[in-house]
mmCIF file of N, CA, C and O in Angstrom:
data_model
loop_
_atom_site.group_PDB
_atom_site.id
_atom_site.type_symbol
_atom_site.label_atom_id
_atom_site.label_comp_id
_atom_site.label_asym_id
_atom_site.label_seq_id
_atom_site.Cartn_x
_atom_site.Cartn_y
_atom_site.Cartn_z
ATOM 1 N N MET A 1 0.726 -1.268 0.117
ATOM 2 C CA MET A 1 -0.076 -0.060 0.044
ATOM 3 C C MET A 1 1.079 1.492 -0.202
ATOM 4 O O MET A 1 1.868 1.296 0.789
ATOM 5 N N SER A 2 0.813 2.055 -1.050
ATOM 6 C CA SER A 2 1.515 3.549 -0.924
ATOM 7 C C SER A 2 1.146 4.461 -0.081
ATOM 8 O O SER A 2 -0.298 4.471 0.917
ATOM 9 N N SER A 3 1.956 5.089 0.572
ATOM 10 C CA SER A 3 2.163 5.763 1.584
ATOM 11 C C SER A 3 1.221 7.294 1.106
ATOM 12 O O SER A 3 1.157 7.637 -0.209
ATOM 13 N N ASN A 4 0.477 7.701 2.031
ATOM 14 C CA ASN A 4 -0.226 8.879 1.457
ATOM 15 C C ASN A 4 0.541 10.254 1.805
ATOM 16 O O ASN A 4 0.623 10.990 3.000
ATOM 17 N N THR A 5 1.196 10.680 1.035
ATOM 18 C CA THR A 5 2.232 11.804 1.290
ATOM 19 C C THR A 5 1.520 13.316 0.692
ATOM 20 O O THR A 5 1.886 14.204 0.945
ATOM 21 N N ASN A 6 0.596 13.045 0.025
ATOM 22 C CA ASN A 6 -0.291 14.252 -0.494
ATOM 23 C C ASN A 6 -1.353 14.558 0.211
ATOM 24 O O ASN A 6 -2.512 13.503 0.291
ATOM 25 N N SER A 7 -1.392 15.629 0.958
ATOM 26 C CA SER A 7 -2.608 16.270 1.862
ATOM 27 C C SER A 7 -3.798 16.219 1.329
ATOM 28 O O SER A 7 -4.938 16.248 1.646
ATOM 29 N N ASN A 8 -3.867 16.676 -0.381
ATOM 30 C CA ASN A 8 -5.171 16.678 -1.013
ATOM 31 C C ASN A 8 -5.641 15.000 -1.447
ATOM 32 O O ASN A 8 -6.750 15.437 -1.808
ATOM 33 N N GLU A 9 -5.112 14.242 -1.234
ATOM 34 C CA GLU A 9 -5.563 12.830 -1.701
ATOM 35 C C GLU A 9 -6.189 12.298 -0.318
ATOM 36 O O GLU A 9 -6.069 12.538 1.057
ATOM 37 N N PRO A 10 -7.584 11.779 -0.660
ATOM 38 C CA PRO A 10 -8.017 11.218 0.448
ATOM 39 C C PRO A 10 -7.665 10.328 1.549
ATOM 40 O O PRO A 10 -6.904 9.400 0.975
ATOM 41 N N SER A 11 -7.779 10.250 2.979
ATOM 42 C CA SER A 11 -7.144 9.192 3.679
ATOM 43 C C SER A 11 -7.945 8.843 4.374
ATOM 44 O O SER A 11 -9.153 9.338 5.402
ATOM 45 N N LYS A 12 -8.145 7.320 4.807
ATOM 46 C CA LYS A 12 -9.040 6.687 5.783
ATOM 47 C C LYS A 12 -8.587 7.050 7.028
ATOM 48 O O LYS A 12 -9.912 7.716 7.872
ATOM 49 N N LEU A 13 -7.519 7.349 7.752
ATOM 50 C CA LEU A 13 -7.103 7.860 8.797
ATOM 51 C C LEU A 13 -8.186 9.330 9.251
ATOM 52 O O LEU A 13 -8.606 9.663 10.163
ATOM 53 N N THR A 14 -7.632 10.097 8.191
ATOM 54 C CA THR A 14 -8.336 11.643 8.310
ATOM 55 C C THR A 14 -9.862 11.906 8.287
ATOM 56 O O THR A 14 -10.346 12.163 9.007
ATOM 57 N N GLY A 15 -10.334 10.758 7.328
ATOM 58 C CA GLY A 15 -11.661 10.988 7.333
ATOM 59 C C GLY A 15 -12.343 10.187 8.727
ATOM 60 O O GLY A 15 -13.170 10.702 9.117
ATOM 61 N N GLN A 16 -11.780 9.332 9.222
ATOM 62 C CA GLN A 16 -12.189 8.385 10.168
ATOM 63 C C GLN A 16 -12.095 9.500 11.505
ATOM 64 O O GLN A 16 -12.990 9.763 12.214
ATOM 65 N N TYR A 17 -11.087 10.380 11.372
ATOM 66 C CA TYR A 17 -10.942 11.369 12.390
ATOM 67 C C TYR A 17 -12.229 12.482 12.458
ATOM 68 O O TYR A 17 -12.938 12.860 13.578
ATOM 69 N N HIS A 18 -12.342 12.912 11.601
ATOM 70 C CA HIS A 18 -13.314 14.010 10.745
ATOM 71 C C HIS A 18 -14.634 13.416 11.515
ATOM 72 O O HIS A 18 -15.247 14.193 11.995
ATOM 73 N N SER A 19 -15.096 12.109 11.173
ATOM 74 C CA SER A 19 -16.116 11.540 11.202
ATOM 75 C C SER A 19 -16.304 11.634 12.958
ATOM 76 O O SER A 19 -17.555 12.141 12.954
ATOM 77 N N ALA A 20 -15.622 11.146 13.395
ATOM 78 C CA ALA A 20 -15.588 10.905 15.270
ATOM 79 C C ALA A 20 -15.768 12.586 15.768
ATOM 80 O O ALA A 20 -16.294 12.589 16.556
ATOM 81 N N LYS A 21 -14.949 13.197 15.397
ATOM 82 C CA LYS A 21 -14.801 14.711 15.839
ATOM 83 C C LYS A 21 -15.928 15.563 15.531
ATOM 84 O O LYS A 21 -16.868 15.854 16.269
ATOM 85 N N GLY A 22 -16.756 15.094 14.119
ATOM 86 C CA GLY A 22 -18.087 15.971 13.554
ATOM 87 C C GLY A 22 -19.146 15.227 14.749
ATOM 88 O O GLY A 22 -20.305 15.804 15.165
ATOM 89 N N THR A 23 -18.868 13.927 14.904
ATOM 90 C CA THR A 23 -20.178 13.436 15.931
ATOM 91 C C THR A 23 -20.063 13.777 17.283
ATOM 92 O O THR A 23 -21.258 13.910 17.959
ATOM 93 N N ILE A 24 -19.021 14.073 17.833
ATOM 94 C CA ILE A 24 -18.794 14.738 19.180
ATOM 95 C C ILE A 24 -19.368 16.152 19.274
ATOM 96 O O ILE A 24 -20.150 16.393 19.910
ATOM 97 N N VAL A 25 -18.931 17.234 18.057
ATOM 98 C CA VAL A 25 -19.184 18.123 17.888
ATOM 99 C C VAL A 25 -21.136 18.336 17.879
ATOM 100 O O VAL A 25 -21.444 19.117 18.732
ATOM 101 N N GLU A 26 -21.277 17.501 17.001
ATOM 102 C CA GLU A 26 -22.832 17.232 16.905
ATOM 103 C C GLU A 26 -23.375 17.044 18.600
ATOM 104 O O GLU A 26 -24.554 17.582 18.693
ATOM 105 N N ALA A 27 -23.128 16.225 19.268
ATOM 106 C CA ALA A 27 -23.152 15.589 20.293
ATOM 107 C C ALA A 27 -23.551 16.858 21.377
ATOM 108 O O ALA A 27 -24.464 16.724 22.417
ATOM 109 N N ILE A 28 -22.474 17.639 21.438
ATOM 110 C CA ILE A 28 -22.084 18.555 22.381
ATOM 111 C C ILE A 28 -23.267 19.357 22.086
ATOM 112 O O ILE A 28 -23.804 20.322 22.668
ATOM 113 N N GLY A 29 -23.687 19.854 20.525
ATOM 114 C CA GLY A 29 -24.412 21.038 20.409
ATOM 115 C C GLY A 29 -25.880 20.618 20.388
ATOM 116 O O GLY A 29 -26.801 21.078 20.893
ATOM 117 N N ASN A 30 -26.153 19.176 20.443
ATOM 118 C CA ASN A 30 -27.767 18.707 20.794
ATOM 119 C C ASN A 30 -27.734 18.838 22.381
ATOM 120 O O ASN A 30 -28.897 19.259 22.869
ATOM 121 N N THR A 31 -26.611 18.451 23.394
ATOM 122 C CA THR A 31 -26.856 18.901 24.675
ATOM 123 C C THR A 31 -26.981 19.953 24.760
ATOM 124 O O THR A 31 -27.783 20.209 25.706
ATOM 125 N N THR A 32 -26.186 21.032 24.211
ATOM 126 C CA THR A 32 -26.219 22.599 24.635
ATOM 127 C C THR A 32 -27.194 23.040 23.981
ATOM 128 O O THR A 32 -27.977 24.718 24.537
ATOM 129 N N GLY A 33 -28.057 22.592 23.014
ATOM 130 C CA GLY A 33 -28.970 23.386 22.647
ATOM 131 C C GLY A 33 -28.464 24.280 21.405
ATOM 132 O O GLY A 33 -29.095 25.399 20.462
ATOM 133 N N ALA A 34 -26.772 24.216 21.014
ATOM 134 C CA ALA A 34 -26.046 24.952 19.991
ATOM 135 C C ALA A 34 -26.312 24.603 18.590
ATOM 136 O O ALA A 34 -25.679 23.421 18.250
ATOM 137 N N THR A 35 -27.250 25.170 18.275
ATOM 138 C CA THR A 35 -27.786 24.307 16.579
ATOM 139 C C THR A 35 -26.602 25.171 15.788
ATOM 140 O O THR A 35 -26.748 23.924 14.777
ATOM 141 N N SER A 36 -25.813 25.537 15.917
ATOM 142 C CA SER A 36 -24.287 26.174 14.919
ATOM 143 C C SER A 36 -23.525 24.740 15.201
ATOM 144 O O SER A 36 -23.049 24.585 14.311
ATOM 145 N N TRP A 37 -23.466 24.455 16.486
ATOM 146 C CA TRP A 37 -22.771 23.365 16.608
ATOM 147 C C TRP A 37 -23.104 22.207 15.967
ATOM 148 O O TRP A 37 -22.604 21.188 15.620
ATOM 149 N N THR A 38 -24.476 21.881 16.436
ATOM 150 C CA THR A 38 -25.295 20.338 15.699
ATOM 151 C C THR A 38 -24.835 20.956 14.022
ATOM 152 O O THR A 38 -24.499 19.330 14.059
ATOM 153 N N GLN A 39 -25.217 21.754 13.585
ATOM 154 C CA GLN A 39 -25.218 21.565 12.394
ATOM 155 C C GLN A 39 -23.526 21.204 11.579
ATOM 156 O O GLN A 39 -23.354 20.685 10.731
ATOM 157 N N SER A 40 -22.589 22.041 12.235
ATOM 158 C CA SER A 40 -21.306 21.864 12.104
ATOM 159 C C SER A 40 -20.535 20.484 12.332
ATOM 160 O O SER A 40 -20.321 19.951 11.666
ATOM 161 N N GLY A 41 -20.824 20.089 13.383
ATOM 162 C CA GLY A 41 -21.033 18.715 13.545
ATOM 163 C C GLY A 41 -21.305 17.416 12.795
ATOM 164 O O GLY A 41 -20.393 16.700 11.895
ATOM 165 N N GLN A 42 -22.542 17.874 12.019
ATOM 166 C CA GLN A 42 -23.376 17.001 11.012
ATOM 167 C C GLN A 42 -22.546 17.068 9.687
ATOM 168 O O GLN A 42 -22.082 15.965 9.206
ATOM 169 N N GLN A 43 -22.108 17.884 9.634
ATOM 170 C CA GLN A 43 -21.563 18.486 8.139
ATOM 171 C C GLN A 43 -19.951 17.976 8.081
ATOM 172 O O GLN A 43 -19.422 17.388 7.372
ATOM 173 N N GLU A 44 -19.280 18.214 9.370
ATOM 174 C CA GLU A 44 -17.683 17.623 9.753
ATOM 175 C C GLU A 44 -17.887 15.989 9.649
ATOM 176 O O GLU A 44 -17.026 15.361 8.578
ATOM 177 N N HIS A 45 -18.869 15.340 10.324
ATOM 178 C CA HIS A 45 -18.984 13.813 10.273
ATOM 179 C C HIS A 45 -19.416 13.430 8.885
ATOM 180 O O HIS A 45 -18.719 12.608 8.113
ATOM 181 N N ALA A 46 -20.243 14.155 7.984
ATOM 182 C CA ALA A 46 -20.542 13.667 6.731
ATOM 183 C C ALA A 46 -19.371 13.731 6.016
ATOM 184 O O ALA A 46 -19.009 12.852 5.204
ATOM 185 N N ALA A 47 -18.464 15.007 6.016
ATOM 186 C CA ALA A 47 -17.279 15.185 4.959
ATOM 187 C C ALA A 47 -16.470 13.762 5.409
ATOM 188 O O ALA A 47 -15.547 13.276 4.607
ATOM 189 N N GLY A 48 -16.090 13.546 6.495
ATOM 190 C CA GLY A 48 -15.093 12.611 7.110
ATOM 191 C C GLY A 48 -15.610 11.318 6.432
ATOM 192 O O GLY A 48 -14.618 10.204 6.014
ATOM 193 N N GLU A 49 -16.625 10.820 6.609
ATOM 194 C CA GLU A 49 -17.229 9.695 6.230
ATOM 195 C C GLU A 49 -16.868 9.657 4.827
ATOM 196 O O GLU A 49 -16.809 8.482 3.772
ATOM 197 N N ALA A 50 -17.205 10.784 3.813
ATOM 198 C CA ALA A 50 -16.968 10.817 2.402
ATOM 199 C C ALA A 50 -15.579 10.679 2.081
ATOM 200 O O ALA A 50 -15.429 9.902 0.780
ATOM 201 N N GLU A 51 -14.936 11.436 3.040
ATOM 202 C CA GLU A 51 -13.098 11.033 2.831
ATOM 203 C C GLU A 51 -12.861 9.732 2.730
ATOM 204 O O GLU A 51 -12.063 9.093 2.246
ATOM 205 N N VAL A 52 -13.450 8.589 3.725
ATOM 206 C CA VAL A 52 -13.075 7.267 3.964
ATOM 207 C C VAL A 52 -13.599 6.722 3.036
ATOM 208 O O VAL A 52 -13.000 5.825 2.218
ATOM 209 N N LYS A 53 -14.972 6.807 2.276
ATOM 210 C CA LYS A 53 -15.197 6.308 1.242
ATOM 211 C C LYS A 53 -14.389 6.610 0.048
ATOM 212 O O LYS A 53 -14.310 5.524 -0.789
ATOM 213 N N ALA A 54 -13.757 7.805 -0.154
ATOM 214 C CA ALA A 54 -13.170 8.000 -1.588
ATOM 215 C C ALA A 54 -11.803 7.721 -1.078
ATOM 216 O O ALA A 54 -11.220 6.952 -2.205
ATOM 217 N N ALA A 55 -11.171 7.295 -0.011
ATOM 218 C CA ALA A 55 -9.769 6.411 0.199
ATOM 219 C C ALA A 55 -10.057 5.108 -0.140
ATOM 220 O O ALA A 55 -9.059 4.380 -0.761
ATOM 221 N N GLN A 56 -11.212 4.478 0.154
ATOM 222 C CA GLN A 56 -11.630 3.196 -0.251
ATOM 223 C C GLN A 56 -11.588 2.913 -1.631
ATOM 224 O O GLN A 56 -10.641 2.220 -2.318
ATOM 225 N N ALA A 57 -12.134 3.930 -2.327
ATOM 226 C CA ALA A 57 -11.977 3.450 -3.644
ATOM 227 C C ALA A 57 -10.981 3.700 -4.256
ATOM 228 O O ALA A 57 -10.649 3.215 -5.223
ATOM 229 N N LYS A 58 -10.022 4.760 -4.012
ATOM 230 C CA LYS A 58 -8.885 4.808 -4.313
ATOM 231 C C LYS A 58 -7.970 3.933 -4.042
ATOM 232 O O LYS A 58 -7.187 3.481 -5.222
ATOM 233 N N GLY A 59 -8.023 3.420 -2.907
ATOM 234 C CA GLY A 59 -7.222 1.920 -2.811
ATOM 235 C C GLY A 59 -7.794 0.829 -3.778
ATOM 236 O O GLY A 59 -6.860 -0.157 -4.331
ATOM 237 N N TYR A 60 -9.190 0.794 -3.785
ATOM 238 C CA TYR A 60 -9.279 -0.448 -4.731
ATOM 239 C C TYR A 60 -9.001 -0.460 -5.857
ATOM 240 O O TYR A 60 -8.555 -1.246 -6.669
ATOM 241 N N VAL A 61 -8.693 0.608 -6.460
ATOM 242 C CA VAL A 61 -8.392 1.191 -7.807
ATOM 243 C C VAL A 61 -6.972 0.612 -8.237
ATOM 244 O O VAL A 61 -6.596 0.243 -8.880
ATOM 245 N N GLU A 62 -6.432 1.227 -7.024
ATOM 246 C CA GLU A 62 -4.739 0.846 -7.155
ATOM 247 C C GLU A 62 -4.567 -0.463 -6.736
ATOM 248 O O GLU A 62 -3.908 -1.205 -7.698
ATOM 249 N N GLY A 63 -5.531 -1.331 -6.273
ATOM 250 C CA GLY A 63 -5.278 -2.971 -6.023
ATOM 251 C C GLY A 63 -5.387 -3.304 -7.758
ATOM 252 O O GLY A 63 -5.084 -4.232 -8.008
ATOM 253 N N THR A 64 -6.708 -2.701 -8.445
ATOM 254 C CA THR A 64 -7.057 -3.531 -9.442
ATOM 255 C C THR A 64 -5.631 -3.103 -10.506
ATOM 256 O O THR A 64 -5.291 -4.157 -11.523
ATOM 257 N N GLY A 65 -4.884 -2.193 -10.404
ATOM 258 C CA GLY A 65 -4.016 -1.674 -11.178
ATOM 259 C C GLY A 65 -2.873 -2.771 -10.772
ATOM 260 O O GLY A 65 -2.208 -3.425 -11.921
ATOM 261 N N ASP A 66 -2.503 -3.086 -9.571
ATOM 262 C CA ASP A 66 -1.540 -3.971 -9.330
ATOM 263 C C ASP A 66 -1.947 -5.435 -9.952
ATOM 264 O O ASP A 66 -0.687 -5.855 -10.048
ATOM 265 N N ARG A 67 -3.096 -5.967 -9.359
ATOM 266 C CA ARG A 67 -3.777 -7.101 -9.927
ATOM 267 C C ARG A 67 -3.419 -7.597 -11.435
ATOM 268 O O ARG A 67 -2.818 -8.550 -12.278
ATOM 269 N N ILE A 68 -3.592 -6.315 -12.316
ATOM 270 C CA ILE A 68 -3.490 -6.158 -13.857
ATOM 271 C C ILE A 68 -1.818 -6.521 -14.206
ATOM 272 O O ILE A 68 -1.481 -7.140 -15.068
ATOM 273 N N GLU A 69 -1.293 -5.343 -13.652
ATOM 274 C CA GLU A 69 0.169 -5.433 -13.830
ATOM 275 C C GLU A 69 0.922 -6.487 -13.663
ATOM 276 O O GLU A 69 1.929 -7.142 -14.264
ATOM 277 N N GLY A 70 0.986 -7.175 -12.428
ATOM 278 C CA GLY A 70 1.247 -8.294 -12.024
ATOM 279 C C GLY A 70 0.974 -9.523 -12.620
ATOM 280 O O GLY A 70 1.996 -10.214 -13.068
ATOM 281 N N LYS A 71 -0.433 -9.885 -13.242
ATOM 282 C CA LYS A 71 -0.588 -10.774 -14.033
ATOM 283 C C LYS A 71 0.170 -10.702 -15.543
ATOM 284 O O LYS A 71 0.505 -11.732 -15.873
ATOM 285 N N TYR A 72 0.227 -9.456 -15.968
ATOM 286 C CA TYR A 72 1.257 -9.319 -16.986
ATOM 287 C C TYR A 72 2.227 -9.840 -17.095
ATOM 288 O O TYR A 72 2.874 -10.639 -18.031
ATOM 289 N N ASP A 73 3.286 -9.323 -15.760
ATOM 290 C CA ASP A 73 4.280 -10.049 -15.660
ATOM 291 C C ASP A 73 4.434 -11.118 -15.241
ATOM 292 O O ASP A 73 5.472 -11.776 -15.511
ATOM 293 N N SER A 74 3.747 -11.720 -14.763
ATOM 294 C CA SER A 74 3.618 -13.174 -14.554
ATOM 295 C C SER A 74 3.651 -14.099 -15.898
ATOM 296 O O SER A 74 4.000 -15.037 -16.014
ATOM 297 N N VAL A 75 2.671 -13.857 -16.434
ATOM 298 C CA VAL A 75 2.360 -14.267 -17.914
ATOM 299 C C VAL A 75 4.000 -14.116 -18.598
ATOM 300 O O VAL A 75 3.936 -15.055 -19.170
ATOM 301 N N VAL A 76 4.231 -13.130 -18.731
ATOM 302 C CA VAL A 76 5.272 -12.528 -19.633
ATOM 303 C C VAL A 76 6.659 -13.579 -19.058
ATOM 304 O O VAL A 76 7.508 -14.182 -19.897
ATOM 305 N N GLY A 77 6.709 -13.486 -17.806
ATOM 306 C CA GLY A 77 7.781 -14.166 -17.346
ATOM 307 C C GLY A 77 7.710 -15.725 -17.526
ATOM 308 O O GLY A 77 8.852 -16.674 -17.852
ATOM 309 N N ALA A 78 6.642 -16.298 -17.549
ATOM 310 C CA ALA A 78 5.969 -17.914 -17.553
ATOM 311 C C ALA A 78 6.521 -17.853 -19.295
ATOM 312 O O ALA A 78 7.094 -19.092 -19.387
ATOM 313 N N VAL A 79 6.035 -16.941 -20.083
ATOM 314 C CA VAL A 79 6.148 -17.172 -21.423
ATOM 315 C C VAL A 79 7.990 -17.100 -22.042
ATOM 316 O O VAL A 79 8.297 -18.135 -22.692
ATOM 317 N N THR A 80 8.654 -16.184 -21.296
ATOM 318 C CA THR A 80 9.836 -16.198 -21.702
ATOM 319 C C THR A 80 10.801 -16.954 -20.844
ATOM 320 O O THR A 80 12.241 -17.309 -21.084
ATOM 321 N N GLY A 81 10.141 -17.582 -19.717
ATOM 322 C CA GLY A 81 11.007 -18.591 -18.784
ATOM 323 C C GLY A 81 11.761 -17.804 -17.916
ATOM 324 O O GLY A 81 12.621 -18.403 -17.113
ATOM 325 N N ASP A 82 11.502 -16.626 -17.329
ATOM 326 C CA ASP A 82 11.982 -15.853 -16.435
ATOM 327 C C ASP A 82 11.185 -15.891 -14.975
ATOM 328 O O ASP A 82 9.998 -15.179 -15.113
ATOM 329 N N LYS A 83 11.805 -16.635 -14.470
ATOM 330 C CA LYS A 83 11.280 -16.961 -13.169
ATOM 331 C C LYS A 83 11.130 -15.916 -12.141
ATOM 332 O O LYS A 83 10.129 -15.774 -11.393
ATOM 333 N N ALA A 84 12.430 -14.909 -12.166
ATOM 334 C CA ALA A 84 11.924 -14.012 -11.467
ATOM 335 C C ALA A 84 10.918 -12.887 -11.625
ATOM 336 O O ALA A 84 10.086 -12.516 -11.025
ATOM 337 N N GLN A 85 11.268 -12.830 -12.735
ATOM 338 C CA GLN A 85 9.914 -11.977 -13.296
ATOM 339 C C GLN A 85 8.518 -12.210 -13.068
ATOM 340 O O GLN A 85 7.503 -12.060 -12.252
ATOM 341 N N GLN A 86 8.314 -13.813 -13.356
ATOM 342 C CA GLN A 86 6.922 -14.316 -12.718
ATOM 343 C C GLN A 86 6.788 -14.215 -11.715
ATOM 344 O O GLN A 86 5.672 -13.975 -11.429
ATOM 345 N N ALA A 87 7.437 -14.678 -10.382
ATOM 346 C CA ALA A 87 7.240 -14.773 -9.146
ATOM 347 C C ALA A 87 7.162 -13.136 -8.452
ATOM 348 O O ALA A 87 6.304 -12.772 -7.656
ATOM 349 N N SER A 88 7.754 -12.524 -9.136
ATOM 350 C CA SER A 88 7.346 -10.846 -8.748
ATOM 351 C C SER A 88 6.206 -10.539 -9.186
ATOM 352 O O SER A 88 5.702 -9.445 -8.531
ATOM 353 N N GLY A 89 5.721 -10.909 -10.522
ATOM 354 C CA GLY A 89 4.388 -10.884 -11.409
ATOM 355 C C GLY A 89 3.311 -11.131 -9.962
ATOM 356 O O GLY A 89 2.283 -10.403 -9.892
ATOM 357 N N ASN A 90 3.644 -12.364 -10.015
ATOM 358 C CA ASN A 90 2.525 -13.195 -9.056
ATOM 359 C C ASN A 90 2.546 -12.490 -7.415
ATOM 360 O O ASN A 90 1.643 -12.517 -7.280
ATOM 361 N N ALA A 91 3.873 -11.692 -6.972
ATOM 362 C CA ALA A 91 3.679 -11.406 -5.662
ATOM 363 C C ALA A 91 2.821 -9.811 -5.773
ATOM 364 O O ALA A 91 1.855 -9.724 -4.724
ATOM 365 N N GLN A 92 2.832 -8.903 -7.025
ATOM 366 C CA GLN A 92 2.340 -7.829 -7.229
ATOM 367 C C GLN A 92 0.532 -8.116 -7.198
ATOM 368 O O GLN A 92 0.010 -7.496 -7.015
ATOM 369 N N HIS A 93 0.599 -9.293 -8.293
ATOM 370 C CA HIS A 93 -0.987 -9.650 -8.411
ATOM 371 C C HIS A 93 -1.606 -10.104 -6.988
ATOM 372 O O HIS A 93 -2.256 -9.549 -6.938
ATOM 373 N N ASP A 94 -0.522 -10.907 -5.995
ATOM 374 C CA ASP A 94 -1.501 -11.103 -4.812
ATOM 375 C C ASP A 94 -1.666 -10.033 -3.994
ATOM 376 O O ASP A 94 -2.334 -9.738 -3.029
ATOM 377 N N LYS A 95 -0.537 -9.100 -3.996
ATOM 378 C CA LYS A 95 -0.993 -7.955 -3.412
ATOM 379 C C LYS A 95 -2.019 -6.722 -3.747
ATOM 380 O O LYS A 95 -2.791 -6.163 -3.134
ATOM 381 N N GLY A 96 -2.225 -6.905 -4.950
ATOM 382 C CA GLY A 96 -3.479 -6.459 -5.454
ATOM 383 C C GLY A 96 -4.749 -6.932 -5.063
ATOM 384 O O GLY A 96 -5.593 -6.170 -4.617
ATOM 385 N N VAL A 97 -4.816 -8.193 -4.956
ATOM 386 C CA VAL A 97 -5.831 -8.757 -4.974
ATOM 387 C C VAL A 97 -6.019 -8.605 -3.023
ATOM 388 O O VAL A 97 -7.106 -8.132 -2.699
ATOM 389 N N ALA A 98 -4.943 -8.441 -2.177
ATOM 390 C CA ALA A 98 -5.098 -8.129 -0.774
ATOM 391 C C ALA A 98 -5.527 -6.754 -0.535
ATOM 392 O O ALA A 98 -6.581 -6.298 0.217
ATOM 393 N N GLN A 99 -4.927 -5.831 -1.457
ATOM 394 C CA GLN A 99 -5.549 -4.724 -1.534
ATOM 395 C C GLN A 99 -7.186 -3.830 -1.498
ATOM 396 O O GLN A 99 -7.859 -3.281 -1.201
ATOM 397 N N GLN A 100 -7.501 -4.740 -2.834
ATOM 398 C CA GLN A 100 -8.764 -4.771 -3.274
ATOM 399 C C GLN A 100 -9.937 -5.459 -2.157
ATOM 400 O O GLN A 100 -10.922 -4.640 -1.466
ATOM 401 N N GLU A 101 -9.554 -6.579 -1.693
ATOM 402 C CA GLU A 101 -10.146 -7.451 -0.454
ATOM 403 C C GLU A 101 -10.291 -5.955 1.022
ATOM 404 O O GLU A 101 -11.349 -5.960 1.189
ATOM 405 N N ILE A 102 -9.262 -5.102 1.021
ATOM 406 C CA ILE A 102 -9.280 -4.253 2.186
ATOM 407 C C ILE A 102 -10.310 -3.010 1.768
ATOM 408 O O ILE A 102 -11.011 -2.610 2.848
ATOM 409 N N ASN A 103 -10.080 -2.861 0.505
ATOM 410 C CA ASN A 103 -10.948 -1.635 0.634
ATOM 411 C C ASN A 103 -12.325 -1.802 -0.288
ATOM 412 O O ASN A 103 -13.039 -1.126 -0.947
ATOM 413 N N LYS A 104 -12.657 -3.264 -0.665
ATOM 414 C CA LYS A 104 -13.994 -3.510 -1.194
ATOM 415 C C LYS A 104 -15.212 -3.251 -0.874
ATOM 416 O O LYS A 104 -16.420 -3.071 -1.745
ATOM 417 N N ASN A 105 -15.687 -2.907 0.400
ATOM 418 C CA ASN A 105 -16.734 -2.092 0.965
ATOM 419 C C ASN A 105 -16.923 -0.528 1.277
ATOM 420 O O ASN A 105 -17.255 0.252 1.735
ATOM 421 N N PHE A 106 -16.722 0.003 -0.045
ATOM 422 C CA PHE A 106 -16.481 1.864 -0.118
ATOM 423 C C PHE A 106 -17.785 2.004 -0.747
ATOM 424 O O PHE A 106 -18.032 3.446 -0.359
ATOM 425 N N SER A 107 -18.852 1.402 -1.340
ATOM 426 C CA SER A 107 -20.130 1.758 -1.718
ATOM 427 C C SER A 107 -21.041 1.943 -0.702
ATOM 428 O O SER A 107 -20.907 1.435 0.411
#
């Protein structure tokens, strides 16, 4: 899995943080009767959930790319007799399968 170095890209961790924070802010607003806090919390929670879903979708697509590229390398390695390329392709394919599995529930 690639590390998230670009702050503009969706992040599961950041999304979960904002979702939880939004829930807390909303609860404080509900408890105190501060509608601005309630609304702000609802908005932050929704934005956090959307970021989590976006990060999952991105991870799933990256996994698909790894599966395709890995399968290609594996087949080329098998056809040319390059066992190292075949093994590397199989490993990349398996990594893609795992990444898709982790991120499959994004809908």
